[in-house]
PDB file of C-alpha atoms in Angstrom:
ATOM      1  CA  UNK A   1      16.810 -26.989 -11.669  1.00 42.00           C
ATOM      2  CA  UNK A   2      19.417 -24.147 -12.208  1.00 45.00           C
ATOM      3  CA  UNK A   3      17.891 -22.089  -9.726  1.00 39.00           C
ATOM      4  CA  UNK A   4      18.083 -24.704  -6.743  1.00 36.00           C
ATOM      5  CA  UNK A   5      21.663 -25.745  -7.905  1.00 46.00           C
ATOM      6  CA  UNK A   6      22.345 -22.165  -7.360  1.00 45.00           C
ATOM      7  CA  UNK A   7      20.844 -22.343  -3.961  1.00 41.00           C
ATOM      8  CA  UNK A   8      22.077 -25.187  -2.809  1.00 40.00           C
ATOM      9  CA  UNK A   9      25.676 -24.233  -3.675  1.00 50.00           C
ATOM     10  CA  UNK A  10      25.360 -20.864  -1.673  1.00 46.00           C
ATOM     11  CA  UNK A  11      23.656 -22.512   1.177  1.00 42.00           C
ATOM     12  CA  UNK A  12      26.947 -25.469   1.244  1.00 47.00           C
ATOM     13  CA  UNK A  13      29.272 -22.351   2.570  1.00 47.00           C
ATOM     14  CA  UNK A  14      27.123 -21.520   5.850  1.00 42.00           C
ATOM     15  CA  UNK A  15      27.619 -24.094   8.807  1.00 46.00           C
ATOM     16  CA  UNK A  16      24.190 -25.816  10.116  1.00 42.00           C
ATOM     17  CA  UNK A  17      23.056 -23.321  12.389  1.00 43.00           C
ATOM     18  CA  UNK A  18      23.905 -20.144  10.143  1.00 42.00           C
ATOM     19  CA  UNK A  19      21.802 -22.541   7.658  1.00 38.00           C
ATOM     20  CA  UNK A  20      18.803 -22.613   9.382  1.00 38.00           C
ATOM     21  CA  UNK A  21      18.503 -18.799   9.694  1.00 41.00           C
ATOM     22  CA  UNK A  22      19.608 -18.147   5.752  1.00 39.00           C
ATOM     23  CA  UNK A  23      17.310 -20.659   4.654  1.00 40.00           C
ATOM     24  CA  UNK A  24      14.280 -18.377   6.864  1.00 43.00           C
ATOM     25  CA  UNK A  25      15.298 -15.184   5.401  1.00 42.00           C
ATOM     26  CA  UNK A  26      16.410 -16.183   1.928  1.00 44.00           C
ATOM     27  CA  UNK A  27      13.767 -17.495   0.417  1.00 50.00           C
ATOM     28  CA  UNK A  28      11.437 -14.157   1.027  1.00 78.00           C
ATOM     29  CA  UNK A  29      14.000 -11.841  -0.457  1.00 87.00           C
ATOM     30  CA  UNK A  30      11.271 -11.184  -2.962  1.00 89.00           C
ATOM     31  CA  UNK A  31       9.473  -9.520  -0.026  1.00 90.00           C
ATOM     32  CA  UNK A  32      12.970  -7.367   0.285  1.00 91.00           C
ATOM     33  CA  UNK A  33      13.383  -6.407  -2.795  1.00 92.00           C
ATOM     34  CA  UNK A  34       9.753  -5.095  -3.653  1.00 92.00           C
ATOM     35  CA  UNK A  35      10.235  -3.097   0.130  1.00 93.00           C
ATOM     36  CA  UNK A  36      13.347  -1.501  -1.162  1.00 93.00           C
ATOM     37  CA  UNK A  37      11.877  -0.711  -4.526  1.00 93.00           C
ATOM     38  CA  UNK A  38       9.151   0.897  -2.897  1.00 93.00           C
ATOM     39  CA  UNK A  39      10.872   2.658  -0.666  1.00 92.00           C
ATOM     40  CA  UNK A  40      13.405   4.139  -3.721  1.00 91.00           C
ATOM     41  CA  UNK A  41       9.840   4.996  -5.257  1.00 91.00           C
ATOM     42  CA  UNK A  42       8.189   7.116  -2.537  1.00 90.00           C
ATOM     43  CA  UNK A  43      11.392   8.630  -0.737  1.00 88.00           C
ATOM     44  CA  UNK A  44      14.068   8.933  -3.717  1.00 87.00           C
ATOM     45  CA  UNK A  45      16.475   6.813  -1.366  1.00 87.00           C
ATOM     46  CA  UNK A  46      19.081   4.648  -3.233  1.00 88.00           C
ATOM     47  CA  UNK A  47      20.858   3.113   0.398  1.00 89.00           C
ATOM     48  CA  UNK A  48      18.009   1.296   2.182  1.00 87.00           C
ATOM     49  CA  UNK A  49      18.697  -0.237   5.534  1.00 86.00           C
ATOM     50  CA  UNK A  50      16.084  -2.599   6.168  1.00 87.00           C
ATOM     51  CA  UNK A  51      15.379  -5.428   9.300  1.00 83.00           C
ATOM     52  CA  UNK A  52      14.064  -8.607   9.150  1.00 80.00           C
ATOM     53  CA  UNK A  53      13.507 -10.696  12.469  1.00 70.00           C
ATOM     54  CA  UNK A  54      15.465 -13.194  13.824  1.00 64.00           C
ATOM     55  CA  UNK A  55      16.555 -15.020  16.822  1.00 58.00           C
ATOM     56  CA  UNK A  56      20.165 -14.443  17.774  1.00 54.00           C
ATOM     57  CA  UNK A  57      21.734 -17.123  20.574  1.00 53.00           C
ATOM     58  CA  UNK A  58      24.357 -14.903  20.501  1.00 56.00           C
ATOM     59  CA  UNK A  59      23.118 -12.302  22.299  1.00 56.00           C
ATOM     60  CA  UNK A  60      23.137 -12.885  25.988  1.00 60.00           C
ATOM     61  CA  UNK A  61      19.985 -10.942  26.160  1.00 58.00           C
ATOM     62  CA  UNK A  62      17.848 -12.890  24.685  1.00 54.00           C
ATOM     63  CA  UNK A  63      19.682 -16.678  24.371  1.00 57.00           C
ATOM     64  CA  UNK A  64      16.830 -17.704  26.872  1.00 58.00           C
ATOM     65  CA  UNK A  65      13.712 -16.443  25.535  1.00 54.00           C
ATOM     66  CA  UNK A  66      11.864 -19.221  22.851  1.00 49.00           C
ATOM     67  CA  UNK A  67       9.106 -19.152  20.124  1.00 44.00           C
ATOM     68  CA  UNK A  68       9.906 -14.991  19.818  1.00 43.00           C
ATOM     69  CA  UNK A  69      11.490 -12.715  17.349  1.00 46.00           C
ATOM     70  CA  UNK A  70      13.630 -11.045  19.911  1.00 52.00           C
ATOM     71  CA  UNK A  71      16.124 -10.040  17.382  1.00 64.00           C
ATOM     72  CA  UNK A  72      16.637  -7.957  14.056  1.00 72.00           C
ATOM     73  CA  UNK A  73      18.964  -8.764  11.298  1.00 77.00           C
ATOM     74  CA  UNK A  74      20.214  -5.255   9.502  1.00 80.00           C
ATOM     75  CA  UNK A  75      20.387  -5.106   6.135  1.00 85.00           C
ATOM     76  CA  UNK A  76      21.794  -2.768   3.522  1.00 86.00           C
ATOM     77  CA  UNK A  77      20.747  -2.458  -0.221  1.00 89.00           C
ATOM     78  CA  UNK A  78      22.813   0.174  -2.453  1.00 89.00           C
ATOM     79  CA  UNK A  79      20.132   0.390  -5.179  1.00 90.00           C
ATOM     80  CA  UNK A  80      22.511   1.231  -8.351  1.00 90.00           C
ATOM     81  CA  UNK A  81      21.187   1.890 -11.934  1.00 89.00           C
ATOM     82  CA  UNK A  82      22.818  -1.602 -13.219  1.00 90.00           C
ATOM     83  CA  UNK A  83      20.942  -3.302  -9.941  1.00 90.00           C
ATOM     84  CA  UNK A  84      17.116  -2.125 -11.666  1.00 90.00           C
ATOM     85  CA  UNK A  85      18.288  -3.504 -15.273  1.00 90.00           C
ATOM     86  CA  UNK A  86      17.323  -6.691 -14.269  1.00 90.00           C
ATOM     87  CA  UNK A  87      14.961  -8.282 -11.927  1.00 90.00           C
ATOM     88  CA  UNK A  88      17.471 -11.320 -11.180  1.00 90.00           C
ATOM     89  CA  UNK A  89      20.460  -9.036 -11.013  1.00 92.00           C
ATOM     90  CA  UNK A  90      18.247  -6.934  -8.233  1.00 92.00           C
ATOM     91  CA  UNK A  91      17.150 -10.475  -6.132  1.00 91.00           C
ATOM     92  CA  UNK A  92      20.627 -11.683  -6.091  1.00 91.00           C
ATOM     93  CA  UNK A  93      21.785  -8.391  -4.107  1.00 92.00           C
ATOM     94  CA  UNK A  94      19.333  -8.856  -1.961  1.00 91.00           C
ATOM     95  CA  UNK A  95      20.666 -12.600  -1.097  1.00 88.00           C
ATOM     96  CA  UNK A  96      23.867 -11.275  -1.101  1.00 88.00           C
ATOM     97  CA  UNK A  97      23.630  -8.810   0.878  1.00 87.00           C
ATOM     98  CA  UNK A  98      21.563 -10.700   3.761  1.00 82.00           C
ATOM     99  CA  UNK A  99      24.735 -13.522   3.376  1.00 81.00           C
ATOM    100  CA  UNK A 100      26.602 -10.954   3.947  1.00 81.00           C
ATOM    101  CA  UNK A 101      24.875 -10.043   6.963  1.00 78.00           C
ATOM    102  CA  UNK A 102      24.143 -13.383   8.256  1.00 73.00           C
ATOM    103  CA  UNK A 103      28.190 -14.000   8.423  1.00 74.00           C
ATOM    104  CA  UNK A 104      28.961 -11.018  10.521  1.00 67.00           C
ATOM    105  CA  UNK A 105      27.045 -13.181  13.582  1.00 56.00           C
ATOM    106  CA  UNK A 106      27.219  -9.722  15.372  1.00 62.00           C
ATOM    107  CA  UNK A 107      24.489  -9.496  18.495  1.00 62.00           C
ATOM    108  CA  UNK A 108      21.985  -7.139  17.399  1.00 59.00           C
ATOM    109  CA  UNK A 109      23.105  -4.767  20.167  1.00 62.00           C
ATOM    110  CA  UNK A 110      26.346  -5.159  19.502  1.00 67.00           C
ATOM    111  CA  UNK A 111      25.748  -3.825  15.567  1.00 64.00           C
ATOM    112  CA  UNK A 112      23.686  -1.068  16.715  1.00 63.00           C
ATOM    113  CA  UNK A 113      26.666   0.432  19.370  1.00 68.00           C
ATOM    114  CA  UNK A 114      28.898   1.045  16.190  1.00 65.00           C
ATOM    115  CA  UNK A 115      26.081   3.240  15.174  1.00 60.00           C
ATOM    116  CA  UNK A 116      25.984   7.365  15.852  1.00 54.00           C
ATOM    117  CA  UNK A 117      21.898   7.944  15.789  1.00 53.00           C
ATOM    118  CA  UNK A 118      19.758  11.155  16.101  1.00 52.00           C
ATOM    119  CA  UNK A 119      17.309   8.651  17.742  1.00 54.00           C
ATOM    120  CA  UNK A 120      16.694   5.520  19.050  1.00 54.00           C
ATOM    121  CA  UNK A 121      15.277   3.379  16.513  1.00 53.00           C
ATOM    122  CA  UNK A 122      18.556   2.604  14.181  1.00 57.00           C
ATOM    123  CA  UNK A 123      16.409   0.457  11.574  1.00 61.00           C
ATOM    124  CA  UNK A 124      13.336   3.015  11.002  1.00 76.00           C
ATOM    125  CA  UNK A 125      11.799  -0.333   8.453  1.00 87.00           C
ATOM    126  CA  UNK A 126      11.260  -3.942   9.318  1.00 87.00           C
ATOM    127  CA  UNK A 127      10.116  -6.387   6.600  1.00 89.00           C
ATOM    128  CA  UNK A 128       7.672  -9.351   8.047  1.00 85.00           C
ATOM    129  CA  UNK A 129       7.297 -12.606   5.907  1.00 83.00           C
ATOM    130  CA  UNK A 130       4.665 -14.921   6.845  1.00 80.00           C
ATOM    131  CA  UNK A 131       4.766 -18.312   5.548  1.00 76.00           C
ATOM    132  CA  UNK A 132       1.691 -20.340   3.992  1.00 71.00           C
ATOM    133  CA  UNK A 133       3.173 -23.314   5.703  1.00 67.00           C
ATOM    134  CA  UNK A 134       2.617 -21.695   9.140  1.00 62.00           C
ATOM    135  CA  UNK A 135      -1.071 -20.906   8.333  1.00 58.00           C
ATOM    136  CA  UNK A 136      -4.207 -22.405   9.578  1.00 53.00           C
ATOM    137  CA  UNK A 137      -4.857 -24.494   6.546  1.00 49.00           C
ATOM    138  CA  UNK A 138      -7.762 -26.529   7.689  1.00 44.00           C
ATOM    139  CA  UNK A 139     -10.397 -26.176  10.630  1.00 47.00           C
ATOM    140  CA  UNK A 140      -9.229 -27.609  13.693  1.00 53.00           C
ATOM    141  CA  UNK A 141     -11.865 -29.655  15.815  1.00 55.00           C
ATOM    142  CA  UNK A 142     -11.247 -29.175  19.362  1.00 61.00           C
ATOM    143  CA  UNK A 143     -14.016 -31.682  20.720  1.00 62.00           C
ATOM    144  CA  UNK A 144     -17.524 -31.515  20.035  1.00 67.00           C
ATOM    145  CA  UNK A 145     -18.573 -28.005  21.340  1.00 68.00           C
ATOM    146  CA  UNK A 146     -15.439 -25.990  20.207  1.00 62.00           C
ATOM    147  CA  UNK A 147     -14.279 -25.581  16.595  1.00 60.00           C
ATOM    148  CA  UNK A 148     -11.414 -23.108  15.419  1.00 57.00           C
ATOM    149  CA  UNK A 149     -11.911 -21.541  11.284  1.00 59.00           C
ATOM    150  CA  UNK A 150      -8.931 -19.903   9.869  1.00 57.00           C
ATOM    151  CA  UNK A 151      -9.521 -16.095   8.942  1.00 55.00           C
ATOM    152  CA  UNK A 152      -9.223 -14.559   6.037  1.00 55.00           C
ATOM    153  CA  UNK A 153      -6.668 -12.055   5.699  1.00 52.00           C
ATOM    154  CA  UNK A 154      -9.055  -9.307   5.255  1.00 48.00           C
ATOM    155  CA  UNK A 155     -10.813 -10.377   8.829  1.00 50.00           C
ATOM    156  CA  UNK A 156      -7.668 -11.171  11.078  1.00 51.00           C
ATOM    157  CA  UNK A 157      -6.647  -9.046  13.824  1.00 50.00           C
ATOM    158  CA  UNK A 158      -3.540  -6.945  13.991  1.00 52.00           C
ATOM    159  CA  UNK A 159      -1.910  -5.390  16.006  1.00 52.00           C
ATOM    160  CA  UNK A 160      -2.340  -1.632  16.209  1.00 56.00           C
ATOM    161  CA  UNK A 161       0.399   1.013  16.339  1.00 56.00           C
ATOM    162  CA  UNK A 162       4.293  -0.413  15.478  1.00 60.00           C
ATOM    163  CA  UNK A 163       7.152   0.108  17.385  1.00 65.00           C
ATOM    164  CA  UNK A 164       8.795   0.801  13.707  1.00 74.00           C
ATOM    165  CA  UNK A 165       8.160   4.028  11.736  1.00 84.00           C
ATOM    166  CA  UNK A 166       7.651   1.663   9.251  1.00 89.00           C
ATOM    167  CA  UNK A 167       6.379  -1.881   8.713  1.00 90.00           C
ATOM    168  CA  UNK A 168       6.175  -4.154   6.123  1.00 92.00           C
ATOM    169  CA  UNK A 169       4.179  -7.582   6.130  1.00 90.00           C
ATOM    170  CA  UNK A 170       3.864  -9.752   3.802  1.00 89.00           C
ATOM    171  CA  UNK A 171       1.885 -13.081   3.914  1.00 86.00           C
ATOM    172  CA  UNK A 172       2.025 -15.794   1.475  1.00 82.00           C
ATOM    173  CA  UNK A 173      -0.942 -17.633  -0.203  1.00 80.00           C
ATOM    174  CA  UNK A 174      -1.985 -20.307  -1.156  1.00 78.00           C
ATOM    175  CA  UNK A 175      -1.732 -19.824  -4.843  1.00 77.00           C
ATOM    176  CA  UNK A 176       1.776 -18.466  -4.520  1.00 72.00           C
ATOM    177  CA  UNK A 177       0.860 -14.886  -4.389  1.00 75.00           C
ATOM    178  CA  UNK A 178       2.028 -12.692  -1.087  1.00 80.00           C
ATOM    179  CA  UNK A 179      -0.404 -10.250   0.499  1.00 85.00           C
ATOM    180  CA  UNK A 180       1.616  -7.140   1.619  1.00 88.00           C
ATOM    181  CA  UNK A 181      -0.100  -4.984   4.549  1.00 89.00           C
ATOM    182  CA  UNK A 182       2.087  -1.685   5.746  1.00 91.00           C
ATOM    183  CA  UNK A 183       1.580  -0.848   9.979  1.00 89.00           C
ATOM    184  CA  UNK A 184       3.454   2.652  10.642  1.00 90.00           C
ATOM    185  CA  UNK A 185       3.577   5.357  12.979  1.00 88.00           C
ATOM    186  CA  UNK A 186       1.493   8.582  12.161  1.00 89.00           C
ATOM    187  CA  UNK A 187       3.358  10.595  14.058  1.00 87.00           C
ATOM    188  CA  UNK A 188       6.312  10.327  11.686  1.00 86.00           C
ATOM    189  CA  UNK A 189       4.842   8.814   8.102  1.00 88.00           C
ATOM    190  CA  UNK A 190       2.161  10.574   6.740  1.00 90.00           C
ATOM    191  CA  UNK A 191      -0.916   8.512   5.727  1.00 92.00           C
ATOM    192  CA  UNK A 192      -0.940   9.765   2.447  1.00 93.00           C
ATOM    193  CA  UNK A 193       2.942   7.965   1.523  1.00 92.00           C
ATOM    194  CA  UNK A 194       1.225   5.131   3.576  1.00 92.00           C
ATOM    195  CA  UNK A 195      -1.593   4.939   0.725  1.00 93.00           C
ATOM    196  CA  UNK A 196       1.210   5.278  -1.982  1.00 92.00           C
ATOM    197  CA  UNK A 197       3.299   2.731  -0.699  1.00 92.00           C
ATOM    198  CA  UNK A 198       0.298   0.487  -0.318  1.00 92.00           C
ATOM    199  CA  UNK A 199      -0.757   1.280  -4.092  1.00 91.00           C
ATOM    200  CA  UNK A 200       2.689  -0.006  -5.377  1.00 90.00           C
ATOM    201  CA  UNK A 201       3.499  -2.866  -3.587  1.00 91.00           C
ATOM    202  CA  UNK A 202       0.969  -5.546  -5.129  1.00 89.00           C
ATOM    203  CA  UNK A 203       2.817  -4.185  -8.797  1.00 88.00           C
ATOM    204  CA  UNK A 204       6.546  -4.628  -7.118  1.00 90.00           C
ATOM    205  CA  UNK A 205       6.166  -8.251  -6.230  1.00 87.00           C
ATOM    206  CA  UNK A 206       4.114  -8.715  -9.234  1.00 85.00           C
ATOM    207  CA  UNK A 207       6.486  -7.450 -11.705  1.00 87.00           C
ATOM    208  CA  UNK A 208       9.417  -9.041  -9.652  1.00 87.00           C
ATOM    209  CA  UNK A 209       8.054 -12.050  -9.865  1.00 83.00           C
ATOM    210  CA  UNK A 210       7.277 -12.212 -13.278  1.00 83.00           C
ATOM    211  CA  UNK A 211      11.334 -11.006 -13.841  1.00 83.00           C
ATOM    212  CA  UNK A 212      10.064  -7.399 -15.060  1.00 86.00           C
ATOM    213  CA  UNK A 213      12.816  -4.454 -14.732  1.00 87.00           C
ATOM    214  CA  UNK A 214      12.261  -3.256 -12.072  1.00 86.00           C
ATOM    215  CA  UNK A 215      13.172   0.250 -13.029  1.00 83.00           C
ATOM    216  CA  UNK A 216       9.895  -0.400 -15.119  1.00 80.00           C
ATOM    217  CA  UNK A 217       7.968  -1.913 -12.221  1.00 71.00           C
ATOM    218  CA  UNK A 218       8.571   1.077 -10.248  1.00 69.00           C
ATOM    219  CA  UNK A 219       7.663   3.656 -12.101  1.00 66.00           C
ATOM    220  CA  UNK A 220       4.760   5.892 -10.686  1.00 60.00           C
ATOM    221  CA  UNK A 221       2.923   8.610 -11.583  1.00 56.00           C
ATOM    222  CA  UNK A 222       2.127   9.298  -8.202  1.00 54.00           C
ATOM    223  CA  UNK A 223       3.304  12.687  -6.735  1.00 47.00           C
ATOM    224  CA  UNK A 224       2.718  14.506  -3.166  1.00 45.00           C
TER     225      UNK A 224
END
């Protein structure tokens, strides 16, 4: 009950339509955080700028397109040594810092003008969250001679190549767990950081979830 008290008391200073996107990219900061960790882990990075998807009306550019991510919300985690002590100390910057970035209600465009880049990417890592609710729980009977059966996750197509250096994906399951599944460009990420990204992100959300430090939960052996 203390945690949704919490919630609910953050979510009371955002007006209804800044609520309906917080309440989409809140709840998955678990997703977040284990990206960031992993991303500390593998590249020895302590400012991670991260993207999740979002539609912006704001943005003249896309106010007239429907049922699309056709935006990205930046976000940026300063990963400090007091932010690792503690799993809920590291989830709450992550909410903060994507309330903080929901209020700036900047066009996407807009944030990424302010921005001097070497290249035209600006967020080089977008984070994904799929939710169980959105799944095909049951089989769908479409008349007699056509029948639809959900996949599993092991069997369902993706989408080759990214338009992201890096991208993270996480799906939800049933039984509360999320799958995470990495799509990058091999022109710029080397498989082999792929495979040791992949290798540490079922422990990150594991030992985040279960409120382990995290600068226990990312510790790796694992060297290139």
């Amino acid at each position: 009950m203390a945690f949704w008290r919490k919630l609910l008391g953050a979510l009371s200073r955002f007006s209804q339509a800044q609520l309906f996107i917080v309440m989409i990219i809140l709840i998955p900061r678990l997703a977040v955080a284990a990206t960031a960790l992993a991303l500390r882990t593998i590249f020895g990075i302590s400012d991670v700028a991260l993207a999740i998807p979002y539609t912006n009306r704001d943005d003249p550019a896309t106010a007239g397109m429907l049922g699309l991510f056709v935006d990205r919300l930046p976000i940026r985690l300063e990963l400090s040594s007091a932010d690792l002590a503690s799993a809920n100390v590291l989830l709450d910057l992550v909410s903060s810092a994507t309330h903080h970035a929901v209020e700036q209600q900047a066009p996407y465009a807009r944030i990424r003008s302010q921005f001097v880049s070497t290249n035209d990417r600006f967020i080089d890592v977008l984070v994904i969250y799929n939710w169980q609710s959105d799944a095909l729980e049951t089989r769908l009977d479409l008349g007699p001679d056509v029948q639809v059966t959900q996949l599993s996750a092991a069997r369902a197509a993706r989408p080759k190549g990214t338009m992201f250096p890096l991208l993270f994906d996480y799906s939800e399951q049933r039984d509360g767990g999320l799958l995470p599944h990495v799509v990058y460009n091999p022109d710029l990420i080397p498989a082999k950081i792929v495979a040791a990204l992949i290798s540490l992100l079922p422990g990150l959300v594991q030992g985040l979830s279960g409120h382990k430090i995290p600068a226990h939960a990312c510790s790796t052996d694992i060297s290139f």
